[in-house]
DNA sequence: TATATACGGAACTCGTGAGTTTCGGATATC
DNA sequence: GATATCCGAAACTCACGAGTTCCGTATATA
């Protein structure tokens, strides 16, 4: 979608190093997380990547294209929904997803979403990319967990999996971005026990 | 917090018209909703308010101060938590809150939040103002509704009111800003029946 | 009516960031 | 070793927006 590239030449010369792409995209992501779309400058991205500004523009035609590629490359970091630990219970599976690396990754994603939020309305391609790279992978994991619970007869097959899959991400995003409070283990467990499981029909009567 | 103002002079002249403040703040809000913080320009605000740029700067010392005042003035639009219709049941109270004007107001608030999202990290005063003017009033309403349900013995007094009050706003914000899907009556009722009421201990077993 | 002030509008300064160009040096291909 | 290409760095152009100043006009007070 971005890379301005060319037909294979017949001969000669030093080749463009694809590894630099990764470094630059990573620098762009750091800038987006720290400063947001409008706060990020190409000069700062280049400096952080120890690259020249011209090198950046040799690889992406504009700032918008660089940002789209940077957001898109977050997709590779997600774990495979077909390869999740199975604890035997829905609650166990949900709790098993709470790990410090996962929380940190989630915080980074949310800061990134906040940084590009005002662009999402005006740049549909960026909006689609962000959903595909940041939102959908986590929802896919939740869908698998809830489908398992249905398959093993733990919860009713009439629940709305799509709705259930979204509760956790929505509460975490709201707490971080709007309330500006930390998303820690305690908060996540409270969400599971007091909101998600009751919504799945596994109420723990008090 | 913003208004750059003065001691009372001894005599003379045309007075500054306070009604123009409202027009300018409203224009600023419209711009924030449509274009976000960085997309909004003082020229566009002035033009929309049919005012001169100098008039804007006569009343607010900077763009940041104007924006803070604009966000803050949204607080006046909220209905009083002490003056809510009482339908006699929690579900009835929650459903009664679903009205087209309320939905439209909520959409406007969310678009405003998206527009200033990237600023919230870097401008704590704006962040506090936004929470007080946009988030807290709605949470206050929900707290009243859940407290009533506790008082009438409809739900357990051991529920976490703060957590319950946040579920609705969080799901609506996520659906609008992240998923980019419409928040309509059907969606809100599904949230109430399948998430909020179960979390309150009022499960409707299927 | 005289005067001080606020007004809308326009011209202005000034800083900043996107995108371009240039250049000396490094490096892989031939 | 000759050459074509990529590199980092820096200087450059250009557009745009924040904030200021000025001016002719309108209006409320005295």
XYZ file of C-alpha atoms (C1' of nucleotides) in Angstrom:
472
model
C 0.000 0.000 0.000
C 2.870 2.364 0.724
C 6.317 1.305 -0.520
C 7.117 3.263 -3.662
C 8.946 0.569 -5.600
C 10.167 -0.435 -8.965
C 10.890 -3.102 -11.529
C 14.038 -5.191 -11.092
C 16.988 -3.354 -12.773
C 19.368 -5.361 -14.914
C 22.564 -4.628 -13.086
C 24.709 -3.038 -10.514
C 25.031 -1.250 -7.234
C 24.349 -1.472 -3.511
C 20.916 -2.870 -2.608
C 18.331 -1.253 -0.342
C 18.516 -2.842 3.086
C 15.074 -4.195 4.129
C 16.195 -4.372 7.756
C 16.256 -0.558 7.850
C 12.516 -0.596 7.128
C 11.874 -2.363 10.410
C 14.032 0.062 12.355
C 12.264 3.068 10.844
C 8.794 1.600 11.384
C 9.662 0.851 14.992
C 10.891 4.424 15.475
C 7.680 5.731 13.943
C 5.610 3.580 16.313
C 7.533 4.890 19.320
C 6.930 8.449 18.170
C 3.230 7.784 17.586
C 2.882 6.283 21.055
C 4.720 9.164 22.714
C 3.559 12.151 20.687
C 0.597 11.132 18.535
C 0.154 11.640 14.810
C 0.426 15.418 14.735
C 3.166 15.503 17.332
C 5.345 13.063 15.437
C 7.729 14.590 12.894
C 9.669 12.811 10.171
C 12.858 14.403 11.472
C 12.319 12.858 14.895
C 11.530 9.451 13.384
C 14.667 9.593 11.259
C 16.813 10.701 14.187
C 15.455 7.939 16.417
C 16.169 5.377 13.691
C 19.620 6.911 13.161
C 18.627 7.409 9.551
C 18.503 10.367 7.216
C 15.216 12.071 6.438
C 15.828 11.345 2.753
C 16.086 7.634 3.519
C 12.610 7.716 5.012
C 11.173 9.462 1.955
C 13.003 7.044 -0.332
C 10.885 4.267 1.202
C 7.527 5.916 1.886
C 5.978 8.651 -0.247
C 4.409 10.563 2.664
C 4.018 10.734 6.417
C 0.529 9.250 6.171
C 1.825 6.199 4.295
C 4.606 5.685 6.814
C 2.121 5.809 9.674
C -0.200 3.319 7.983
C 2.657 0.885 7.448
C 3.863 1.373 11.010
C 0.419 0.618 12.433
C 0.012 -2.335 10.080
C 3.293 -3.914 11.194
C 1.909 -4.199 14.753
C -0.193 -7.066 13.415
C 2.826 -9.378 13.328
C 3.269 -9.174 17.091
C 0.007 -10.908 17.921
C -0.147 -14.477 19.071
C -1.953 -17.084 17.007
C -5.613 -17.636 18.023
C -5.233 -21.326 17.056
C -2.424 -21.802 19.543
C -3.863 -20.763 22.900
C -3.423 -22.624 26.195
C -6.570 -24.531 27.160
C -7.181 -24.593 30.901
C -10.470 -26.454 30.673
C -12.673 -23.614 31.970
C -13.691 -20.265 30.509
C -12.562 -18.438 33.619
C -9.233 -20.222 33.567
C -8.698 -19.347 29.917
C -9.530 -15.686 30.488
C -7.285 -15.450 33.560
C -4.493 -17.182 31.664
C -4.520 -14.311 29.188
C -3.494 -11.912 31.961
C 0.277 -11.747 31.735
C 2.583 -8.753 32.174
C 3.800 -8.881 28.528
C 0.196 -8.981 27.302
C -0.730 -6.038 29.527
C 2.245 -4.031 28.311
C 1.416 -4.798 24.701
C -2.152 -3.740 25.344
C -1.043 -0.448 26.880
C 1.120 0.268 23.871
C -1.760 -0.448 21.511
C -4.044 1.871 23.455
C -1.517 4.702 23.498
C -1.159 4.198 19.762
C -4.930 4.332 19.276
C -5.088 7.551 21.285
C -2.311 9.049 19.185
C -4.089 8.380 15.909
C -7.658 8.814 17.191
C -8.303 12.173 15.588
C -7.055 10.818 12.238
C -9.338 7.789 12.201
C -12.327 9.842 11.107
C -10.504 11.556 8.264
C -8.382 8.647 7.006
C -10.511 5.526 6.436
C -7.511 3.515 5.248
C -5.725 4.214 8.526
C -8.889 3.357 10.434
C -9.222 0.003 8.673
C -5.539 -0.744 9.191
C -5.755 0.076 12.899
C -8.770 -2.155 13.402
C -7.129 -5.035 11.535
C -3.777 -4.705 13.303
C -4.729 -3.640 16.835
C -8.351 -4.524 17.559
C -9.316 -7.563 15.540
C -6.474 -9.876 16.699
C -7.475 -9.516 20.346
C -11.169 -9.964 19.519
C -10.282 -13.116 17.558
C -8.605 -14.595 20.632
C -11.645 -13.891 22.786
C -13.957 -15.414 20.189
C -11.951 -18.632 20.314
C -12.149 -18.753 24.111
C -15.906 -18.244 24.161
C -16.483 -20.712 21.310
C -14.542 -23.326 23.295
C -16.742 -22.686 26.304
C -19.807 -23.239 24.130
C -18.340 -26.398 22.601
C -17.626 -27.945 25.991
C -21.145 -27.014 27.141
C -19.917 -24.593 29.783
C -22.035 -21.679 28.535
C -25.195 -21.459 26.458
C -24.840 -21.527 22.677
C -27.307 -18.668 22.488
C -24.891 -16.067 23.876
C -23.669 -13.322 21.575
C -19.978 -14.184 21.145
C -19.264 -10.939 19.322
C -20.673 -8.889 22.172
C -18.871 -10.905 24.844
C -15.532 -10.615 23.021
C -15.708 -6.862 23.115
C -16.482 -6.288 26.798
C -12.936 -6.792 28.024
C -11.186 -4.599 25.437
C -13.843 -1.906 25.825
C -13.511 -1.702 29.608
C -9.713 -1.699 29.418
C -9.640 0.990 26.737
C -12.076 3.182 28.663
C -10.141 2.811 31.893
C -6.836 3.689 30.274
C -7.759 6.381 27.772
C -10.726 8.060 29.439
C -10.341 7.481 33.167
C -6.538 7.467 33.010
C -6.350 4.717 35.598
C -3.978 1.740 35.484
C -5.122 -1.545 33.963
C -3.629 -4.012 36.415
C -4.260 -7.656 37.226
C -6.767 -6.806 39.938
C -8.852 -4.689 37.583
C -8.849 -7.352 34.866
C -9.897 -10.123 37.255
C -12.695 -7.959 38.632
C -13.912 -7.415 35.071
C -13.890 -11.134 34.349
C -15.675 -12.173 37.525
C -18.147 -9.312 37.845
C -18.946 -8.430 34.237
C -17.801 -10.878 31.572
C -18.705 -14.169 33.258
C -22.132 -12.896 34.411
C -22.787 -11.734 30.839
C -21.846 -15.230 29.655
C -24.451 -16.654 31.998
C -21.965 -17.875 34.607
C -23.211 -15.659 37.400
C -21.527 -16.024 40.776
C -24.410 -15.230 43.115
C -23.205 -13.297 46.121
C -9.075 29.600 34.118
C -8.820 31.236 30.727
C -10.528 34.612 30.292
C -7.850 37.317 30.275
C -9.688 40.014 32.160
C -9.279 43.250 33.959
C -10.199 45.575 36.751
C -13.365 47.640 36.362
C -12.502 50.940 34.541
C -13.915 54.172 35.901
C -15.844 55.311 32.861
C -16.987 55.145 29.319
C -17.370 53.212 26.126
C -18.974 50.168 24.539
C -18.908 47.054 26.742
C -17.661 43.608 25.774
C -20.639 41.454 24.855
C -20.693 38.237 26.953
C -23.106 36.655 24.471
C -20.307 36.564 21.894
C -18.369 34.267 24.213
C -21.043 31.612 23.868
C -21.105 31.893 20.084
C -17.324 31.557 19.858
C -17.197 28.634 22.289
C -19.924 26.878 20.320
C -18.011 27.439 17.084
C -14.874 26.055 18.717
C -16.777 22.964 19.850
C -18.109 22.380 16.348
C -14.598 22.655 14.949
C -13.203 20.298 17.587
C -15.899 17.741 16.811
C -15.367 17.982 13.057
C -11.592 18.437 12.806
C -10.019 17.665 16.175
C -7.600 19.812 18.157
C -4.831 20.023 15.571
C -7.245 20.325 12.657
C -9.076 23.253 14.222
C -7.706 26.711 13.428
C -8.538 29.982 15.146
C -9.365 31.472 11.759
C -11.986 28.799 11.145
C -13.460 29.254 14.621
C -13.670 33.019 14.134
C -15.218 32.649 10.677
C -17.808 30.175 11.957
C -18.699 32.538 14.791
C -18.803 35.458 12.330
C -16.178 37.125 14.492
C -12.747 38.566 13.888
C -9.668 36.629 14.884
C -8.654 39.562 17.089
C -11.948 39.266 18.974
C -11.100 35.684 19.861
C -7.655 36.651 21.142
C -9.151 39.561 23.084
C -11.092 36.971 25.131
C -8.703 33.995 25.364
C -4.924 34.248 25.535
C -4.253 31.114 23.475
C -5.798 28.316 21.464
C -5.279 25.880 24.347
C -7.227 28.143 26.737
C -10.056 28.531 24.256
C -10.300 24.770 23.849
C -10.318 24.180 27.603
C -13.123 26.700 28.048
C -15.046 25.193 25.143
C -14.838 21.700 26.596
C -15.704 22.999 30.052
C -18.879 24.707 28.814
C -20.248 21.321 27.730
C -20.823 20.680 31.418
C -23.824 23.004 31.456
C -25.737 20.810 29.004
C -26.034 17.852 31.358
C -29.234 17.037 33.152
C -29.366 17.087 36.910
C -28.717 13.689 38.576
C -31.159 14.665 41.342
C -33.968 15.133 38.837
C -34.241 11.816 37.011
C -37.479 9.991 36.178
C -38.053 7.025 38.496
C -39.729 4.100 36.762
C -39.565 1.797 39.776
C -37.167 -0.739 38.300
C -33.483 -0.580 37.401
C -34.148 -1.840 33.894
C -36.911 0.724 33.428
C -34.644 3.541 34.626
C -31.830 2.495 32.297
C -34.143 2.131 29.302
C -35.707 5.507 30.090
C -32.303 7.087 29.588
C -32.323 5.972 25.939
C -33.694 8.957 24.074
C -32.657 10.352 20.686
C -31.453 13.672 22.184
C -29.361 11.796 24.755
C -27.863 9.583 22.051
C -27.036 12.588 19.887
C -25.453 14.379 22.825
C -23.434 11.274 23.591
C -22.199 11.025 19.995
C -21.086 14.626 20.107
C -19.212 14.062 23.342
C -17.458 11.026 21.895
C -16.433 12.848 18.733
C -15.104 15.611 20.954
C -13.136 13.117 23.030
C -11.646 11.626 19.873
C -10.684 15.086 18.652
C -8.769 15.946 21.816
C -7.549 12.410 22.618
C -3.942 12.972 21.624
C -3.833 16.149 23.753
C -5.104 14.501 26.934
C -1.706 12.965 27.682
C 0.198 16.206 27.216
C -2.272 18.659 28.772
C -3.432 17.501 32.214
C -5.651 20.558 32.682
C -7.528 19.694 29.498
C -7.743 16.073 30.605
C -9.247 17.024 33.958
C -11.665 19.435 32.304
C -12.785 16.796 29.809
C -13.407 14.241 32.523
C -15.366 16.712 34.642
C -17.450 18.048 31.733
C -17.977 14.977 29.553
C -17.433 11.800 31.553
C -18.299 12.457 35.171
C -21.851 13.826 34.623
C -22.956 10.662 32.860
C -21.299 8.434 35.459
C -23.077 10.455 38.178
C -26.446 9.682 36.603
C -25.682 5.973 36.470
C -24.522 5.991 40.085
C -27.874 7.445 41.130
C -29.794 4.799 39.197
C -27.828 1.922 40.726
C -27.991 3.417 44.222
C -31.783 3.609 43.880
C -31.879 -0.055 42.883
C -29.876 -0.901 45.986
C -32.120 1.260 48.193
C -35.265 -0.435 46.954
C -33.634 -3.850 47.467
C -33.680 -4.710 43.796
C -29.964 -5.511 43.636
C -27.394 -6.490 46.242
C -25.699 -3.737 48.211
C -22.403 -5.510 47.662
C -22.179 -4.653 43.959
C -19.496 -2.239 42.823
C -21.487 0.824 41.770
C -18.471 2.533 40.281
C -17.740 -0.444 38.067
C -21.380 -0.829 37.002
C -21.669 2.867 36.137
C -18.830 2.625 33.699
C -19.919 -0.404 31.666
C -22.452 1.456 29.531
C -20.258 4.439 28.639
C -17.280 2.160 27.980
C -19.177 -0.092 25.573
C -20.718 2.869 23.771
C -17.388 4.667 23.448
C -15.654 1.544 22.161
C -18.383 0.867 19.626
C -18.343 4.398 18.268
C -14.670 5.328 18.348
C -12.970 1.980 17.806
C -15.431 -0.189 15.921
C -16.997 2.748 14.102
C -20.439 1.214 14.392
C -23.654 3.099 15.218
C -24.849 3.307 18.823
C -28.577 2.832 18.326
C -31.444 1.877 20.605
C -31.099 -1.822 19.796
C -27.432 -1.851 20.757
C -28.058 -0.016 24.027
C -30.900 -2.343 25.051
C -28.746 -5.376 24.268
C -26.034 -3.945 26.499
C -28.477 -3.398 29.341
C -30.080 -6.839 29.169
C -27.036 -8.922 28.350
C -24.211 -7.146 30.165
C -25.200 -4.502 32.692
C -28.133 -6.237 34.388
C -26.278 -9.596 34.615
C -23.327 -7.732 36.163
C -25.769 -6.208 38.663
C -26.907 -9.700 39.597
C -30.188 -9.527 37.702
C -29.418 -12.331 35.278
C -32.139 -13.232 32.791
C -31.447 -16.902 32.308
C -32.097 -17.979 28.740
C -22.814 65.224 20.767
C -18.191 63.754 22.208
C -15.379 59.953 23.606
C -13.686 55.586 24.790
C -14.065 51.078 23.726
C -15.257 46.726 21.184
C -16.084 45.169 16.868
C -14.961 42.601 11.969
C -11.566 42.324 8.698
C -7.223 42.225 6.777
C -2.341 42.471 6.701
C 1.463 41.247 9.142
C 5.471 38.449 11.684
C 7.362 34.299 12.885
C 8.134 29.482 13.944
C 7.605 24.910 12.400
C 7.067 20.831 9.767
C 6.383 18.300 5.149
C 8.739 17.251 1.349
C 13.032 18.068 -1.967
C 17.634 18.483 -3.313
C 22.487 18.119 -2.850
C 26.781 16.021 -1.503
C 30.601 13.236 0.298
C 31.276 8.675 1.694
C 30.262 3.689 1.965
C 29.378 -0.668 -0.431
C 27.894 -4.315 -3.400
C 28.104 -5.759 -8.259
C 30.624 -6.323 -12.428
C 39.233 -1.430 -9.630
C 35.281 1.025 -12.063
C 30.521 2.108 -11.436
C 25.990 2.443 -9.986
C 23.352 2.774 -6.081
C 22.215 3.566 -1.210
C 23.412 5.879 2.802
C 23.347 9.961 6.620
C 23.525 14.691 6.992
C 22.387 19.191 6.074
C 20.542 22.949 3.498
C 16.715 24.223 1.094
C 11.639 25.572 -0.474
C 7.065 26.083 0.618
C 2.603 26.126 2.945
C 0.239 26.955 6.927
C -1.222 28.303 11.424
C -0.501 30.866 16.010
C -0.436 35.169 17.591
C -0.092 40.558 16.728
C -1.116 44.964 14.879
C -3.740 48.224 12.516
C -7.867 50.449 10.687
C -12.542 51.949 9.641
C -16.891 51.408 11.850
C -20.400 50.715 15.311
C -22.201 51.711 19.834
C -22.843 52.502 24.699
C -21.842 55.948 28.158
C -21.433 60.690 29.703
